[in-house]
CSV table of C-alpha atoms in Angstrom, one decimal:
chain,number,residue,atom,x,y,z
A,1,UNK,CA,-39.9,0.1,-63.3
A,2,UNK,CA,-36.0,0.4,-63.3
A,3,UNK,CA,-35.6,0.6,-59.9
A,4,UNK,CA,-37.6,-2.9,-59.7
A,5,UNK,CA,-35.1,-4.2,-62.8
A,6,UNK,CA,-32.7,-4.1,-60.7
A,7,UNK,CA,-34.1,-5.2,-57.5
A,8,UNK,CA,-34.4,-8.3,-59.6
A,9,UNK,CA,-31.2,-8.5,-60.7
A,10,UNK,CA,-29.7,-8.3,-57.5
A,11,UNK,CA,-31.9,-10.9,-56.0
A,12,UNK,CA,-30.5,-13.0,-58.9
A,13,UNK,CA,-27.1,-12.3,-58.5
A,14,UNK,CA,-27.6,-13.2,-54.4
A,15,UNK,CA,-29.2,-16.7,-55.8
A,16,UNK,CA,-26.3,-17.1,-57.6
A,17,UNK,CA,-23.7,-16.6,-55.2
A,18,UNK,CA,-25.7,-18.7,-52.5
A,19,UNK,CA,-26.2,-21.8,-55.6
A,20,UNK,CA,-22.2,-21.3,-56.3
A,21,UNK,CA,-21.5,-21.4,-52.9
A,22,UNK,CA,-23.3,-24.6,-52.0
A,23,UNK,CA,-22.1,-26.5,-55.0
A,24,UNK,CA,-18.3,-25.4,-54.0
A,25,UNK,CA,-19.3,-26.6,-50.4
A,26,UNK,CA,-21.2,-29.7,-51.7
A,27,UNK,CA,-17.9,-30.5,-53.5
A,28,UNK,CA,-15.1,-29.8,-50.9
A,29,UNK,CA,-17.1,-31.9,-48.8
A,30,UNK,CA,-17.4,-34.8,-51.4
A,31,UNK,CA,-13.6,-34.6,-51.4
A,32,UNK,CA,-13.1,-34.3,-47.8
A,33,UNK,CA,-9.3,-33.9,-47.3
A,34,UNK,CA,-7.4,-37.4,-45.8
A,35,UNK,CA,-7.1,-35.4,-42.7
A,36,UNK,CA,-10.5,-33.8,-42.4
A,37,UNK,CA,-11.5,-29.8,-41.8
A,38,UNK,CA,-9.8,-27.9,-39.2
A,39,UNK,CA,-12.1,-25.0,-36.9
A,40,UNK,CA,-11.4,-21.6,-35.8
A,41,UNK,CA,-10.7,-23.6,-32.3
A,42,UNK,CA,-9.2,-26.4,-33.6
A,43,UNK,CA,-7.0,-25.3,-37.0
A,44,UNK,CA,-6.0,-27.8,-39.1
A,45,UNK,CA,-2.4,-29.5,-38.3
A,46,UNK,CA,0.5,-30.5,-40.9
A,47,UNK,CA,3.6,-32.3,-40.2
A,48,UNK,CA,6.7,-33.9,-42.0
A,49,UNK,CA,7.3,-37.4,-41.6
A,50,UNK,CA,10.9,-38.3,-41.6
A,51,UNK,CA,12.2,-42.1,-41.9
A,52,UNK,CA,15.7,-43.1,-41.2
A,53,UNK,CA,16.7,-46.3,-42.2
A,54,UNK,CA,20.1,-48.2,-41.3
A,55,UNK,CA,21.2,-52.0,-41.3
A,56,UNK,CA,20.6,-53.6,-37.9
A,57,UNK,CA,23.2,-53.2,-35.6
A,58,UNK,CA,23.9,-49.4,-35.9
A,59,UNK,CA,24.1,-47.0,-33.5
A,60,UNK,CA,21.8,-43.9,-34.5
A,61,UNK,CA,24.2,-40.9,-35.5
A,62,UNK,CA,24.0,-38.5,-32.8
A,63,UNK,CA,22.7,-35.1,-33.7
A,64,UNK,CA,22.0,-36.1,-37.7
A,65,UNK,CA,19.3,-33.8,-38.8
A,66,UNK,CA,17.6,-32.9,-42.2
A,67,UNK,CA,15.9,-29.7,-43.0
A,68,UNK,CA,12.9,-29.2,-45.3
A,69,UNK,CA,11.6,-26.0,-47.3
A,70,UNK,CA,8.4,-24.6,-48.5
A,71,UNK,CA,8.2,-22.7,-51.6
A,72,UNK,CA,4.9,-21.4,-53.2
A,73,UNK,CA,4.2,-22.0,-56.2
A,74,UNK,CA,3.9,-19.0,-58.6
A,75,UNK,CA,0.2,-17.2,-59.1
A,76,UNK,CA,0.1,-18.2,-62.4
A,77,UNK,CA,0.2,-21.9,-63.1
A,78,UNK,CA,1.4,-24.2,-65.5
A,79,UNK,CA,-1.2,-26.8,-66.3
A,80,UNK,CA,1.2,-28.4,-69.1
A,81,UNK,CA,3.1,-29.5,-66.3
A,82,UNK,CA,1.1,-30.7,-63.4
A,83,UNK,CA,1.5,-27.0,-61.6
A,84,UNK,CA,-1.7,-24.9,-60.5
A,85,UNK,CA,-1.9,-21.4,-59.1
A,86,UNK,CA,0.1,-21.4,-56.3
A,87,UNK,CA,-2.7,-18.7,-54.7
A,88,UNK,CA,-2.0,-14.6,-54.3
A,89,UNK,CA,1.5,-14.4,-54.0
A,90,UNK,CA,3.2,-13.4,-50.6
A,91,UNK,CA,2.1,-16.5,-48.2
A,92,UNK,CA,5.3,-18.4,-46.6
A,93,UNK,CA,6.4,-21.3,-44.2
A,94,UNK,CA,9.2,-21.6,-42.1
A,95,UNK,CA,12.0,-24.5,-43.0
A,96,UNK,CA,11.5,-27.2,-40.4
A,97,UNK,CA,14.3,-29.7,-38.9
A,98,UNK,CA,14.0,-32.8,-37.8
A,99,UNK,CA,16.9,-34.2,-35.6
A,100,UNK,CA,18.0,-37.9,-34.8
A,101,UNK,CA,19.8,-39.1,-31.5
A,102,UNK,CA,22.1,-41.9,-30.5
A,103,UNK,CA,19.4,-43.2,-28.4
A,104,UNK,CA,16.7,-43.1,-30.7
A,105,UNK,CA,14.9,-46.8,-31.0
A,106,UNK,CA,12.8,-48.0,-34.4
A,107,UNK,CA,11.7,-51.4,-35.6
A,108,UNK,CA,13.9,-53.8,-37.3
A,109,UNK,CA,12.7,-55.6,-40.4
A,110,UNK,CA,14.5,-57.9,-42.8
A,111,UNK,CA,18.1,-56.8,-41.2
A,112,UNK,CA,17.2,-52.9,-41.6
A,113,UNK,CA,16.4,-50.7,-38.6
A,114,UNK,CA,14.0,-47.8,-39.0
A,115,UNK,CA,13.4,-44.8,-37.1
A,116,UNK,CA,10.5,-42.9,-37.9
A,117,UNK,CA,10.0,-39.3,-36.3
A,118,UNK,CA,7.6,-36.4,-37.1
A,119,UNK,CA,8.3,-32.6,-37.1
A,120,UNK,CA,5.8,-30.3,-35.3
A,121,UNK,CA,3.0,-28.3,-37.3
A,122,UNK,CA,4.9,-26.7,-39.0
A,123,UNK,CA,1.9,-24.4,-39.9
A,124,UNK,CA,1.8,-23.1,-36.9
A,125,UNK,CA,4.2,-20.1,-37.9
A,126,UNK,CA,2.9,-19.5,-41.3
A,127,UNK,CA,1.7,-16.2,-42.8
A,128,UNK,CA,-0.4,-15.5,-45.6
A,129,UNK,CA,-1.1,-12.2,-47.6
A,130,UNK,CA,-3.9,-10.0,-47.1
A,131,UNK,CA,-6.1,-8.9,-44.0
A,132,UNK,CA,-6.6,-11.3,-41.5
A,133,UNK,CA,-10.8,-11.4,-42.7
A,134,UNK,CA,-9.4,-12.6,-46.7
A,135,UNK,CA,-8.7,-16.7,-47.0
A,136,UNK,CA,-7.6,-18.5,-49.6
A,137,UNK,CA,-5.6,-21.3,-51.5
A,138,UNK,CA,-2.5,-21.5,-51.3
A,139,UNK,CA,-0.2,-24.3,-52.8
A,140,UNK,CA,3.9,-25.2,-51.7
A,141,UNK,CA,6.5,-27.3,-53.2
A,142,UNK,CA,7.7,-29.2,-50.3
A,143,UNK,CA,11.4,-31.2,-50.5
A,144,UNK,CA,14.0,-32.0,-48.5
A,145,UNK,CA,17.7,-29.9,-48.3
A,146,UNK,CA,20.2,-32.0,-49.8
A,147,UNK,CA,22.8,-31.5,-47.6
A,148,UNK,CA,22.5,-32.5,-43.5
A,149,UNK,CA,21.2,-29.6,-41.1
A,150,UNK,CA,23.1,-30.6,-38.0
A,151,UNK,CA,25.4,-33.8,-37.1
A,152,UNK,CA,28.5,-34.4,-38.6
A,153,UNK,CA,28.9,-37.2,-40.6
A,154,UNK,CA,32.5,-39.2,-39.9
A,155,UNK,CA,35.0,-39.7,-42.7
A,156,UNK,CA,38.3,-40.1,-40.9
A,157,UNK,CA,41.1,-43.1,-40.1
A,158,UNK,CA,38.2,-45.0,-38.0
A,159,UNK,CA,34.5,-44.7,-39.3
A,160,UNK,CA,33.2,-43.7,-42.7
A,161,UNK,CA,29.5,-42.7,-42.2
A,162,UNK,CA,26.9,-41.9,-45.4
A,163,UNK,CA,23.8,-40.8,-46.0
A,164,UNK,CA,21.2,-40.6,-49.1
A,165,UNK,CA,18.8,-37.6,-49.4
A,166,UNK,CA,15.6,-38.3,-50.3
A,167,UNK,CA,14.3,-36.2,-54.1
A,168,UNK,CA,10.8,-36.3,-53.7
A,169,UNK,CA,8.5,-33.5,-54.4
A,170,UNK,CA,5.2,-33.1,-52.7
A,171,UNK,CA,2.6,-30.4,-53.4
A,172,UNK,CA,1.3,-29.1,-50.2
A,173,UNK,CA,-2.1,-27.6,-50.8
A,174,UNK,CA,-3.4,-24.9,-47.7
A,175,UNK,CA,-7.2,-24.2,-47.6
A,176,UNK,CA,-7.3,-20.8,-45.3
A,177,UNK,CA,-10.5,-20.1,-43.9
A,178,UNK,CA,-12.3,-16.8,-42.3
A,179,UNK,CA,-14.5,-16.6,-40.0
A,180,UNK,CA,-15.7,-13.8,-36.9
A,181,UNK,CA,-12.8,-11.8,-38.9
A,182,UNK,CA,-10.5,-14.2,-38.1
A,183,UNK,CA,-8.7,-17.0,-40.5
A,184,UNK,CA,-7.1,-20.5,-40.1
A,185,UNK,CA,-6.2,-23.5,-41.7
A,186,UNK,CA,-9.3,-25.0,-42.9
A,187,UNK,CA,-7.6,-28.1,-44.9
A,188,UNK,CA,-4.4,-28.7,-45.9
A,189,UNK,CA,-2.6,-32.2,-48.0
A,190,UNK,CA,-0.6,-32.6,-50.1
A,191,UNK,CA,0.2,-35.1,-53.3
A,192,UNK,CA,3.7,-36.4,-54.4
A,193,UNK,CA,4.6,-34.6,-57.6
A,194,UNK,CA,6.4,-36.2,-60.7
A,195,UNK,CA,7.1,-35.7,-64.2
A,196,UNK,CA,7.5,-38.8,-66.7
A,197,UNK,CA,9.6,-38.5,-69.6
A,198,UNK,CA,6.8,-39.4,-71.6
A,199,UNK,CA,3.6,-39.2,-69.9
A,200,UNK,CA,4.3,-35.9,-68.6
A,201,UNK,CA,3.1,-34.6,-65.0
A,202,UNK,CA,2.3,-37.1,-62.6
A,203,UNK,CA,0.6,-36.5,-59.6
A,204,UNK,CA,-0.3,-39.2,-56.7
A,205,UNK,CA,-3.4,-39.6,-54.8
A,206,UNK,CA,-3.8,-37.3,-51.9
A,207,UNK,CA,-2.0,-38.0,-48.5
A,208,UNK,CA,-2.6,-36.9,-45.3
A,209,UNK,CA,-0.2,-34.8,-43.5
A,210,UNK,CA,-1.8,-34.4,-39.7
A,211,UNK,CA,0.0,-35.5,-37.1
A,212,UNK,CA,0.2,-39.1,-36.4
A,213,UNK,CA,-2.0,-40.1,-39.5
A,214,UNK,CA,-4.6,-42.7,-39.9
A,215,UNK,CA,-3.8,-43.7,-42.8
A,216,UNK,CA,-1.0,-43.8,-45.0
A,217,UNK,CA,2.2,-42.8,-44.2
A,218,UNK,CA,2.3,-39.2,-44.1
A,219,UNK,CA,4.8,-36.6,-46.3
A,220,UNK,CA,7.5,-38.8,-45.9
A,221,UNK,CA,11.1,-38.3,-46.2
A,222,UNK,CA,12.9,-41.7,-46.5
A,223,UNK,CA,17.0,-41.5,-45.7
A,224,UNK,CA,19.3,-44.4,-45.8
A,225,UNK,CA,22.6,-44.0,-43.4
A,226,UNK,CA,25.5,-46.2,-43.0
A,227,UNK,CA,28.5,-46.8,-41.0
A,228,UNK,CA,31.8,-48.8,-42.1
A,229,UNK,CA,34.5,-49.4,-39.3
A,230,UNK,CA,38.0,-48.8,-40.7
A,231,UNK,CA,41.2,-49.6,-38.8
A,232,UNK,CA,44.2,-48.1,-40.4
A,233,UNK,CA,47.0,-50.8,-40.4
A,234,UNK,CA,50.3,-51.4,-42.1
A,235,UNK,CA,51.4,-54.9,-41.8
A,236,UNK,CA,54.7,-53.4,-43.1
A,237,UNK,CA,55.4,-51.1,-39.7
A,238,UNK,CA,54.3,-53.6,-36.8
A,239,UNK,CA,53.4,-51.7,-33.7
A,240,UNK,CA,52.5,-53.2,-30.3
A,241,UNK,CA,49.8,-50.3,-29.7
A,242,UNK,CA,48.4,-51.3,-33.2
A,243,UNK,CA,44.6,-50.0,-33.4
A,244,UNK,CA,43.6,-53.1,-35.3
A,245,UNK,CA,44.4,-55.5,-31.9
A,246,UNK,CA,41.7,-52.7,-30.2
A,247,UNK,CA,38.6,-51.9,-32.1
A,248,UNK,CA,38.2,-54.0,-35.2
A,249,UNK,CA,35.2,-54.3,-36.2
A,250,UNK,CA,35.2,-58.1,-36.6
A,251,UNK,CA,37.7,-61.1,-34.8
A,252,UNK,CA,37.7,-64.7,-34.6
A,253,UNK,CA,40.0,-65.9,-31.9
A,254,UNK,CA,41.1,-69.1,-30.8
A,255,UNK,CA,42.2,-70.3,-27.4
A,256,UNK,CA,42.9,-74.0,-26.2
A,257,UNK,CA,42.7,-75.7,-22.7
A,258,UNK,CA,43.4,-78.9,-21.3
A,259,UNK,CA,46.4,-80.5,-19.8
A,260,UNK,CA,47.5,-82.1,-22.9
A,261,UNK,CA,46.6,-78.8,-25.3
A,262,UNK,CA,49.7,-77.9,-27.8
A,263,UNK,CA,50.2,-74.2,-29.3
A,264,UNK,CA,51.3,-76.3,-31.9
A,265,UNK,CA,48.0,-77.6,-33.2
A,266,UNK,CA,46.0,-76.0,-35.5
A,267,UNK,CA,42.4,-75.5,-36.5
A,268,UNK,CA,40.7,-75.0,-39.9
A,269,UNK,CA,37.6,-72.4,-40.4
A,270,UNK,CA,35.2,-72.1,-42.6
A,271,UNK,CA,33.9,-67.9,-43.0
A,272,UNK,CA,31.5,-66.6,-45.3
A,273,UNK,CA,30.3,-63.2,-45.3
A,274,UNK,CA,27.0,-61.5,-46.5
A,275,UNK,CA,26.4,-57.9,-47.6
A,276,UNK,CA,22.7,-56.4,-46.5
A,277,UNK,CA,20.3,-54.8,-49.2
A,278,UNK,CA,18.1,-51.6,-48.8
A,279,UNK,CA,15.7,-51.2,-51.5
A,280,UNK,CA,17.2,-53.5,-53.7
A,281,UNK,CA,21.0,-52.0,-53.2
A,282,UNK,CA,24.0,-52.9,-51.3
A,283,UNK,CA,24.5,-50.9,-48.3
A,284,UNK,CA,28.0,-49.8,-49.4
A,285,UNK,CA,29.7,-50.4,-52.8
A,286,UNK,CA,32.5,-52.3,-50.9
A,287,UNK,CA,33.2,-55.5,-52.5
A,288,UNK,CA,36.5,-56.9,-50.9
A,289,UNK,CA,37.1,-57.5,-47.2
A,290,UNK,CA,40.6,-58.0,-45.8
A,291,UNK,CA,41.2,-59.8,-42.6
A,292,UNK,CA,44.7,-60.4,-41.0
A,293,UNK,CA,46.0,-63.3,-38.7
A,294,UNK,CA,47.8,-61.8,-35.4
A,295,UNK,CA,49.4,-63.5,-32.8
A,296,UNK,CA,48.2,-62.1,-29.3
A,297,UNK,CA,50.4,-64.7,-27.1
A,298,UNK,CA,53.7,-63.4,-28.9
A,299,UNK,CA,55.8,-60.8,-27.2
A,300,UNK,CA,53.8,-57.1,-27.5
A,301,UNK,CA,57.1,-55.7,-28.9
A,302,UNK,CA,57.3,-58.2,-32.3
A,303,UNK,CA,52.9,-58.3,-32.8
A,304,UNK,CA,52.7,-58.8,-36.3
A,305,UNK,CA,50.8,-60.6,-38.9
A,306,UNK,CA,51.0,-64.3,-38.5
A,307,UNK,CA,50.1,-65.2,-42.3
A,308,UNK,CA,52.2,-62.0,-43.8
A,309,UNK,CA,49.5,-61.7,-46.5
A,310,UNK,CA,45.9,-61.0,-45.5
A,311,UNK,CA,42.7,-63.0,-45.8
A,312,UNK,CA,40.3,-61.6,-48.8
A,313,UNK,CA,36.9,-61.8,-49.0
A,314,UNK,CA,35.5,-60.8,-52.2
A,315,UNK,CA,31.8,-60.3,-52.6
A,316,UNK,CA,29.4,-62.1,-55.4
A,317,UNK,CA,31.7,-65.2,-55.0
A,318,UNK,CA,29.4,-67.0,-53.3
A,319,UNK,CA,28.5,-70.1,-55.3
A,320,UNK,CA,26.6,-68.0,-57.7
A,321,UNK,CA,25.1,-65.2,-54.9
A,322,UNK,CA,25.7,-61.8,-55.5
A,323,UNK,CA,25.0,-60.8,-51.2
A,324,UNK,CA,27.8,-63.2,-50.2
A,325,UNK,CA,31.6,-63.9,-50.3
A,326,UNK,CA,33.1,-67.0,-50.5
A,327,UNK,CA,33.4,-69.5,-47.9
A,328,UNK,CA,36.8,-68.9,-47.0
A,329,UNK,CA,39.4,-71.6,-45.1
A,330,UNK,CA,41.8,-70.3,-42.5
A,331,UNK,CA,43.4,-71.4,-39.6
A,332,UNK,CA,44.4,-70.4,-36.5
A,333,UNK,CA,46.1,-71.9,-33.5
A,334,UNK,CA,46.0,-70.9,-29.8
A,335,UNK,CA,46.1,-67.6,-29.5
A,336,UNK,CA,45.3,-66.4,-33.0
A,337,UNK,CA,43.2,-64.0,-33.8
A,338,UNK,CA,41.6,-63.3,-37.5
A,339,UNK,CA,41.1,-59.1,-37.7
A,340,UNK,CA,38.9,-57.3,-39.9
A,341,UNK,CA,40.3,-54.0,-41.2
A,342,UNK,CA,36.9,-52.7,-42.6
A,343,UNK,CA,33.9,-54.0,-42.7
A,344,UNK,CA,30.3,-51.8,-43.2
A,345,UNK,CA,27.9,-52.4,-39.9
A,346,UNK,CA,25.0,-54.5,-40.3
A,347,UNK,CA,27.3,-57.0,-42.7
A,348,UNK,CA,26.7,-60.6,-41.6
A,349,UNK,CA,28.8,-63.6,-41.2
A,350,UNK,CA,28.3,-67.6,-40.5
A,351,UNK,CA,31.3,-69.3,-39.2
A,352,UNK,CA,32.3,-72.9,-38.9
A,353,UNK,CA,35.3,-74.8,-37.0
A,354,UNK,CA,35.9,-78.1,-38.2
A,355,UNK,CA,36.2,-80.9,-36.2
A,356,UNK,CA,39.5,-81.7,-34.6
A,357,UNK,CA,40.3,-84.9,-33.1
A,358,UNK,CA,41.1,-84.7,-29.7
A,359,UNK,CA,39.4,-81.3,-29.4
A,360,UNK,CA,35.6,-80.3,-28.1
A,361,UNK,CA,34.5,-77.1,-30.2
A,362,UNK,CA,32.9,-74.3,-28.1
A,363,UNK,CA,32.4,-70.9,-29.0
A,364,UNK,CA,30.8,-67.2,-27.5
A,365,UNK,CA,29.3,-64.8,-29.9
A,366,UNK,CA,29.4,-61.3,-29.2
A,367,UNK,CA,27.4,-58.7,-30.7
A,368,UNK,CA,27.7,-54.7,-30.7
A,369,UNK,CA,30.2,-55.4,-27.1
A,370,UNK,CA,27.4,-58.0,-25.8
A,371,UNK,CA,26.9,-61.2,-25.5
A,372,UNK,CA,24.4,-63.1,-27.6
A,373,UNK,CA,25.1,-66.7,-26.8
A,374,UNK,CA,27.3,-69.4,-25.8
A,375,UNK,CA,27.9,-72.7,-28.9
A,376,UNK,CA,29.3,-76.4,-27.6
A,377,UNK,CA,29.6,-78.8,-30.6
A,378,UNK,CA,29.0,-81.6,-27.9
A,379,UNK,CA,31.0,-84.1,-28.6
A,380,UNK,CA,35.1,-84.4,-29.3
A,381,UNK,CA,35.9,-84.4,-33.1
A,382,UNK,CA,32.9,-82.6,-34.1
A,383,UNK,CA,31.9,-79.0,-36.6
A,384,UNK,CA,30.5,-76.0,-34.8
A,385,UNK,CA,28.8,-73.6,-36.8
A,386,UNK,CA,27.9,-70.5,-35.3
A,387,UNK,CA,24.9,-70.0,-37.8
A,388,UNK,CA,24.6,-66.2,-39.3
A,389,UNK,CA,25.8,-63.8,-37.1
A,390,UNK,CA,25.3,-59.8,-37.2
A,391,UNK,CA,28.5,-57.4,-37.1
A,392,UNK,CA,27.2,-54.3,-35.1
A,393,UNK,CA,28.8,-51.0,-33.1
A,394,UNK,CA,31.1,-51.4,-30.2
A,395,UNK,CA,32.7,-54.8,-31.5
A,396,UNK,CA,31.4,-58.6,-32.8
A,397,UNK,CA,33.6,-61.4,-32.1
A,398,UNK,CA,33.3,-65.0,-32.4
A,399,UNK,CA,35.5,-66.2,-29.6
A,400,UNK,CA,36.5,-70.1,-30.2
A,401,UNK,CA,38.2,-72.3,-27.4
A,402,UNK,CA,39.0,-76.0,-27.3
């Protein structure tokens, strides 16, 4: 009678476990993770995505790369704040880097270039505790290294180069399956993780962290980088090798032909510059741009400013803007050039030359060191405005002649 007691017992118990077991099933598969179940064949696959955004007109740094870690979470959570079981304690994933080139190409959208690049699964090389026939949940911070893993950002007499780090957190969750004696990734996503100063822990929807997703946009990493183009210059200490006659970033020159042309006449300019926003900010917190007048016909040994003070541009002067400058008048005659000393890429400016008796206006835009288009005003004694114009790598020049 005993011996059938528990005969019946243990037949309940194997009910139990087969009912538990089907409703856990019944519910992971109600909640199917965004990137559906891996197989012993076929694990499941988790990447980083990494987004690197810059104003239009930059030249991708060469070598920049960002690094990202996996902790687990401890084996006894923290419900007060958003933090489960981070499973048995021992399991571990490699940092993984993901590396940007010069050559790199993205999509460019309202004035911002973006380059978005993926790292490889980088559960390939993970380990968990226990015999390889024992599976189980395991649950990472994810974030990103707040310093760069490679490249070399400039900050010297000719480029100032920066970069933001991205603070999310993300909760990666690992679902690690047996089966034939064998485990593997069975599911794995992961949710961005918060906490509000009021409302606590704050936890987003699940995302889905396979390769190349669906939907969504992956564990994503956004970075913002930017380039200004200095050229050291002391109008004090004239020097015919002066950089600023070489690689500024910006110059308006002005050149005259015709039989009857005079060095002696002069032309007015209208310039108004506008500063790029990503997310909502200015690219740089650069708010005055200074611009100097040389004379390139004049002997090499006495190059020096023409106007002996420099042309300002101050930003959130614009008639009421905050993006722009003020339209500011100079002129030039043959010859003259007007020479940014610093200027962020991906800043853009619109140009004007008033009309000029006598005189037909055209003018060639350059862009990065290439040409973008040819301007003719069309008639003698009549404006040409160049329109807005983009300051990128390797040079931008409006180049004026009459």
């Amino acid at each position: 009678m005993l011996k059938r007691g528990r005969t019946s017992k243990l037949l309940l118990a194997l009910v139990l476990v087969v009912a538990v077991s089907a409703f856990v099933a019944a519910i992971a598969f109600a909640n199917e993770p965004p990137g559906g179940y891996g197989t012993l064949e076929a694990p499941a696959q988790a990447v980083v995505t990494k987004e690197l955004r810059m104003p239009e007109g930059t030249t991708p740094p060469e070598g920049l790369a960002f690094q990202f870690t996996f902790t687990q979470l401890p084996e006894v959570g923290d419900p007060d704040v958003g933090r489960p079981s981070g499973g048995r304690a021992g399991a571990s994933i490699p940092t993984t880097t993901i590396a940007f080139s010069a050559t790199d190409t993205g999509t460019v959208t309202g004035g911002i270039l973006s380059i978005v690049k993926e790292s490889g699964d980088f559960l390939a090389n993970a380990t968990f505790p226990g015999n390889p026939d024992q599976g189980g949940i395991f649950i990472f911070d994810v974030r990103e290294t707040q310093t760069i893993a490679g490249g070399t950002l400039r900050d010297d007499a000719e480029a100032r180069e920066v970069v933001t780090f991205d603070e999310v957190v993300y909760q990666l969750h690992v679902m690690v399956r047996t089966e034939e004696g064998q485990r593997y990734i069975w599911a794995v996503w992961a949710q961005e993780y918060g906490v509000d100063l009021f409302d606590g822990p704050v936890m987003g929807g699940k995302i889905d962290v396979s390769p190349d997703p669906v939907e969504g946009l992956g564990m994503r990493f956004v970075n913002n980088f930017v380039r200004t183009v200095i050229v050291d210059r002391d109008p004090d200490d004239p020097d015919p090798n002066d950089p600023l006659l070489a690689r500024a970033p910006l110059v308006v020159s002005k050149e005259i032909t015709g039989d009857f042309a005079s060095f002696d006449d002069v032309f007015d300019f209208d310039m108004q510059l506008r500063m790029p926003r990503i997310d909502g900010e200015f690219i740089t917190d650069q708010t005055v741009f200074t611009a100097w007048i040389v004379d390139t016909n004049s002997d090499p040994a006495t190059i020096a400013a023409v106007v002996p003070n420099p042309i300002v541009f101050t930003l959130g002067t614009g008639g009421g803007s905050a993006d722009t400058t003020q339209m500011q008048r100079f002129q030039l005659r043959g010859g003259q050039e007007l020479r940014f000393s610093e200027l962020p890429i991906g800043i853009t400016y619109t140009l004007t030359e008033r009309a000029h008796e006598e005189y037909r206006a055209t003018a060639t835009i350059t862009s990065g060191g290439s040409f973008v288009t040819t301007l003719n005003a069309g008639a003698v004694d009549t404006d040409l405005p160049t329109g807005p114009r983009l300051v990128a790598d390797d040079g931008s020049a409006a180049s004026a002649t009459n």
